[in-house]
Amino acid sequence: MSATANATAAAPLSAAEQDEILKARLATDEKYLRRIAKRVTALIQTDNEDQHEIQEYHAEAQRLHGMRNEQLETIARLKQDLEHAQKTRRERLEYDEIARKIIVYPRREEMQASLALVQNQVDALQNDNEAYARVSNDTRQALKSVVEQLHTLTHTIQATTGNSEETAEPAEVAEKSTWNPQAASFQPTKRAASHQLEATEAPKEGKPDLKRHRPTT
């Protein structure tokens, strides 16, 4: 509406319109006319000021909107930077922890030497275990062989003893014996005693002991 009034005020007036205005001014009191002109001018100026202020508000709003978008982009970028910094800090802490552990551990050469020593000990233990197993197996086989030989020897002795021992019956011994229970007791004479002495001394001179080797009846 104010734009229409401004356009109307800015448009040139025709001669008839100017005459009518002059006639109206002449017919109207100049005082009231000035008041009306001032009010119209003030209204026009106020309307122009309002439009200018509205335009300024729109420009400020657009500027703030642009700043808001820029700040949002800045915040997003700062969030990414913060996440990257936090990740870098975590990795650095993990690296420091690993570095502390590595410093505590021995060097690679020492570790390899220790591993080689342990491997040699393991190999030696395996060799000892295998040797012990072989010795144990050989001992077991030898003990088994000895036990078998003892059993065989025992059976052989038992078989030999059973075949060689022959017990005679009392009746057969009584029939073959020449001993007389009613005979007088033997009294040795001097001659018999001398013969007995010679018989006992004969082995000393190298002669066979006939008494010892006399067959029994």
CSV table of C-alpha atoms in Angstrom, one decimal:
chain,number,residue,atom,x,y,z
A,1,MET,CA,0.0,0.0,0.0
A,2,SER,CA,2.8,2.4,0.8
A,3,ALA,CA,4.5,1.4,-2.4
A,4,THR,CA,1.4,2.4,-4.3
A,5,ALA,CA,1.3,5.7,-2.5
A,6,ASN,CA,4.9,6.3,-3.3
A,7,ALA,CA,4.4,5.5,-7.0
A,8,THR,CA,1.4,7.9,-7.0
A,9,ALA,CA,3.4,10.6,-5.4
A,10,ALA,CA,6.3,10.2,-7.7
A,11,ALA,CA,4.2,10.3,-10.9
A,12,PRO,CA,4.0,13.7,-12.7
A,13,LEU,CA,0.7,15.6,-12.4
A,14,SER,CA,-1.2,16.8,-15.4
A,15,ALA,CA,-2.1,20.5,-15.8
A,16,ALA,CA,-5.7,19.9,-14.9
A,17,GLU,CA,-4.7,18.1,-11.7
A,18,GLN,CA,-2.3,20.9,-10.8
A,19,ASP,CA,-5.1,23.4,-11.3
A,20,GLU,CA,-7.4,21.5,-9.1
A,21,ILE,CA,-4.8,21.3,-6.4
A,22,LEU,CA,-4.2,25.0,-6.6
A,23,LYS,CA,-7.9,25.7,-6.4
A,24,ALA,CA,-8.2,23.4,-3.4
A,25,ARG,CA,-5.3,25.2,-1.7
A,26,LEU,CA,-6.9,28.5,-2.3
A,27,ALA,CA,-10.2,27.3,-1.0
A,28,THR,CA,-8.7,25.6,2.1
A,29,ASP,CA,-6.9,27.1,5.0
A,30,GLU,CA,-3.2,27.0,4.6
A,31,LYS,CA,-2.6,26.0,8.2
A,32,TYR,CA,-4.6,22.8,8.0
A,33,LEU,CA,-3.1,22.1,4.6
A,34,ARG,CA,0.4,22.3,6.1
A,35,ARG,CA,-0.5,19.9,8.9
A,36,ILE,CA,-1.9,17.4,6.5
A,37,ALA,CA,1.2,17.7,4.3
A,38,LYS,CA,3.4,17.1,7.3
A,39,ARG,CA,1.4,14.1,8.4
A,40,VAL,CA,1.5,12.6,5.0
A,41,THR,CA,5.2,13.3,4.7
A,42,ALA,CA,5.8,11.8,8.1
A,43,LEU,CA,3.7,8.7,7.2
A,44,ILE,CA,5.6,8.3,4.0
A,45,GLN,CA,8.9,8.7,5.8
A,46,THR,CA,7.8,6.3,8.5
A,47,ASP,CA,6.7,3.8,5.9
A,48,ASN,CA,10.1,4.1,4.2
A,49,GLU,CA,11.9,3.7,7.5
A,50,ASP,CA,9.9,0.6,8.3
A,51,GLN,CA,10.6,-0.9,4.9
A,52,HIS,CA,14.3,-0.1,5.3
A,53,GLU,CA,14.3,-1.5,8.8
A,54,ILE,CA,12.5,-4.6,7.5
A,55,GLN,CA,15.1,-5.0,4.8
A,56,GLU,CA,17.8,-4.6,7.4
A,57,TYR,CA,16.2,-7.3,9.5
A,58,HIS,CA,16.0,-9.6,6.5
A,59,ALA,CA,19.6,-9.0,5.7
A,60,GLU,CA,20.6,-9.5,9.4
A,61,ALA,CA,18.5,-12.7,9.4
A,62,GLN,CA,20.2,-14.0,6.3
A,63,ARG,CA,23.6,-13.0,7.7
A,64,LEU,CA,22.8,-14.9,11.0
A,65,HIS,CA,21.6,-17.8,9.0
A,66,GLY,CA,24.8,-17.9,7.1
A,67,MET,CA,26.8,-17.6,10.3
A,68,ARG,CA,24.8,-20.4,11.8
A,69,ASN,CA,25.6,-22.6,8.8
A,70,GLU,CA,29.2,-21.7,9.0
A,71,GLN,CA,29.3,-22.4,12.8
A,72,LEU,CA,27.6,-25.8,12.2
A,73,GLU,CA,30.2,-26.6,9.7
A,74,THR,CA,32.9,-25.4,12.0
A,75,ILE,CA,31.5,-27.5,14.9
A,76,ALA,CA,31.3,-30.6,12.6
A,77,ARG,CA,34.9,-30.0,11.6
A,78,LEU,CA,36.0,-29.5,15.2
A,79,LYS,CA,34.2,-32.7,16.2
A,80,GLN,CA,36.2,-34.5,13.5
A,81,ASP,CA,39.4,-32.9,14.7
A,82,LEU,CA,38.5,-33.8,18.3
A,83,GLU,CA,37.9,-37.5,17.3
A,84,HIS,CA,41.1,-37.6,15.4
A,85,ALA,CA,43.0,-36.0,18.3
A,86,GLN,CA,41.4,-38.5,20.8
A,87,LYS,CA,42.3,-41.4,18.5
A,88,THR,CA,45.9,-40.1,18.2
A,89,ARG,CA,46.1,-39.8,21.9
A,90,ARG,CA,44.8,-43.3,22.5
A,91,GLU,CA,47.3,-44.7,19.9
A,92,ARG,CA,50.1,-42.7,21.6
A,93,LEU,CA,49.2,-44.1,25.0
A,94,GLU,CA,49.1,-47.6,23.6
A,95,TYR,CA,52.4,-47.0,21.9
A,96,ASP,CA,53.9,-45.7,25.2
A,97,GLU,CA,52.6,-48.8,27.0
A,98,ILE,CA,54.0,-51.1,24.5
A,99,ALA,CA,57.3,-49.2,24.5
A,100,ARG,CA,57.5,-49.6,28.3
A,101,LYS,CA,57.0,-53.4,28.0
A,102,ILE,CA,59.5,-53.6,25.2
A,103,ILE,CA,62.1,-51.8,27.4
A,104,VAL,CA,61.5,-54.3,30.2
A,105,TYR,CA,61.9,-57.3,27.8
A,106,PRO,CA,65.5,-58.4,26.8
A,107,ARG,CA,66.9,-57.8,23.4
A,108,ARG,CA,66.2,-59.9,20.4
A,109,GLU,CA,69.7,-61.6,20.5
A,110,GLU,CA,69.2,-62.4,24.2
A,111,MET,CA,65.8,-63.8,23.5
A,112,GLN,CA,67.1,-65.9,20.7
A,113,ALA,CA,69.9,-67.2,22.8
A,114,SER,CA,67.5,-68.1,25.6
A,115,LEU,CA,65.2,-69.8,23.2
A,116,ALA,CA,68.1,-71.8,21.7
A,117,LEU,CA,69.2,-72.8,25.3
A,118,VAL,CA,65.7,-73.9,26.1
A,119,GLN,CA,65.4,-75.8,22.8
A,120,ASN,CA,68.7,-77.6,23.6
A,121,GLN,CA,67.5,-78.5,27.1
A,122,VAL,CA,64.2,-79.9,25.6
A,123,ASP,CA,66.2,-81.9,23.0
A,124,ALA,CA,68.5,-83.3,25.8
A,125,LEU,CA,65.4,-84.2,27.9
A,126,GLN,CA,63.9,-85.9,24.9
A,127,ASN,CA,67.1,-87.8,24.3
A,128,ASP,CA,67.3,-88.8,27.9
A,129,ASN,CA,63.7,-89.9,27.8
A,130,GLU,CA,64.3,-92.0,24.8
A,131,ALA,CA,67.5,-93.5,26.3
A,132,TYR,CA,65.6,-94.3,29.5
A,133,ALA,CA,62.8,-95.9,27.5
A,134,ARG,CA,65.4,-98.0,25.7
A,135,VAL,CA,67.2,-99.0,28.9
A,136,SER,CA,63.9,-99.8,30.6
A,137,ASN,CA,62.8,-101.9,27.6
A,138,ASP,CA,66.2,-103.7,27.6
A,139,THR,CA,66.0,-104.3,31.3
A,140,ARG,CA,62.5,-105.5,31.1
A,141,GLN,CA,63.5,-108.0,28.3
A,142,ALA,CA,66.5,-109.1,30.2
A,143,LEU,CA,64.5,-109.6,33.4
A,144,LYS,CA,61.9,-111.5,31.4
A,145,SER,CA,64.6,-113.7,29.9
A,146,VAL,CA,66.1,-114.4,33.4
A,147,VAL,CA,62.7,-115.3,34.8
A,148,GLU,CA,62.1,-117.7,31.8
A,149,GLN,CA,65.5,-119.3,32.4
A,150,LEU,CA,64.8,-119.7,36.1
A,151,HIS,CA,61.5,-121.4,35.3
A,152,THR,CA,63.2,-123.6,32.8
A,153,LEU,CA,66.0,-124.5,35.2
A,154,THR,CA,63.5,-125.1,38.0
A,155,HIS,CA,61.5,-127.5,35.8
A,156,THR,CA,64.8,-129.2,34.7
A,157,ILE,CA,66.0,-129.7,38.3
A,158,GLN,CA,62.6,-131.0,39.3
A,159,ALA,CA,62.6,-133.5,36.4
A,160,THR,CA,66.1,-134.6,37.1
A,161,THR,CA,65.6,-135.0,40.8
A,162,GLY,CA,62.4,-137.0,40.3
A,163,ASN,CA,64.1,-139.5,37.9
A,164,SER,CA,67.4,-140.0,39.9
A,165,GLU,CA,65.9,-140.6,43.4
A,166,GLU,CA,64.8,-144.2,43.7
A,167,THR,CA,63.6,-145.3,47.1
A,168,ALA,CA,63.9,-149.1,48.0
A,169,GLU,CA,61.2,-151.0,49.9
A,170,PRO,CA,62.1,-152.3,53.4
A,171,ALA,CA,61.4,-155.9,52.5
A,172,GLU,CA,63.8,-155.9,49.6
A,173,VAL,CA,66.5,-154.4,51.7
A,174,ALA,CA,66.0,-157.1,54.4
A,175,GLU,CA,66.3,-159.9,51.8
A,176,LYS,CA,69.5,-158.6,50.3
A,177,SER,CA,71.2,-157.9,53.6
A,178,THR,CA,73.7,-160.5,55.1
A,179,TRP,CA,73.6,-159.1,58.6
A,180,ASN,CA,72.8,-161.7,61.4
A,181,PRO,CA,71.2,-160.2,64.5
A,182,GLN,CA,72.1,-163.3,66.5
A,183,ALA,CA,75.8,-163.3,65.8
A,184,ALA,CA,78.4,-162.6,68.5
A,185,SER,CA,79.9,-159.2,68.9
A,186,PHE,CA,83.1,-158.6,67.0
A,187,GLN,CA,86.3,-158.5,69.1
A,188,PRO,CA,89.3,-157.3,67.0
A,189,THR,CA,92.6,-159.3,67.5
A,190,LYS,CA,96.1,-157.9,67.3
A,191,ARG,CA,96.5,-159.0,63.7
A,192,ALA,CA,93.3,-157.5,62.7
A,193,ALA,CA,94.2,-154.3,64.5
A,194,SER,CA,97.5,-154.2,62.7
A,195,HIS,CA,95.8,-154.8,59.3
A,196,GLN,CA,93.4,-152.0,60.2
A,197,LEU,CA,96.2,-149.7,61.0
A,198,GLU,CA,97.9,-150.5,57.7
A,199,ALA,CA,94.7,-149.9,55.9
A,200,THR,CA,94.3,-146.5,57.5
A,201,GLU,CA,97.9,-145.5,56.8
A,202,ALA,CA,97.9,-146.7,53.2
A,203,PRO,CA,96.5,-143.5,51.7
A,204,LYS,CA,99.4,-141.6,53.1
A,205,GLU,CA,101.9,-143.7,51.1
A,206,GLY,CA,100.1,-143.3,47.9
A,207,LYS,CA,98.3,-146.6,48.0
A,208,PRO,CA,94.6,-146.8,47.3
A,209,ASP,CA,92.3,-146.8,50.2
A,210,LEU,CA,90.6,-150.2,49.8
A,211,LYS,CA,88.4,-149.7,52.7
A,212,ARG,CA,87.0,-146.4,51.4
A,213,HIS,CA,86.5,-147.9,47.9
A,214,ARG,CA,85.1,-151.2,49.0
A,215,PRO,CA,81.8,-151.7,47.4
A,216,THR,CA,78.9,-152.0,49.8
A,217,THR,CA,76.6,-155.0,49.7
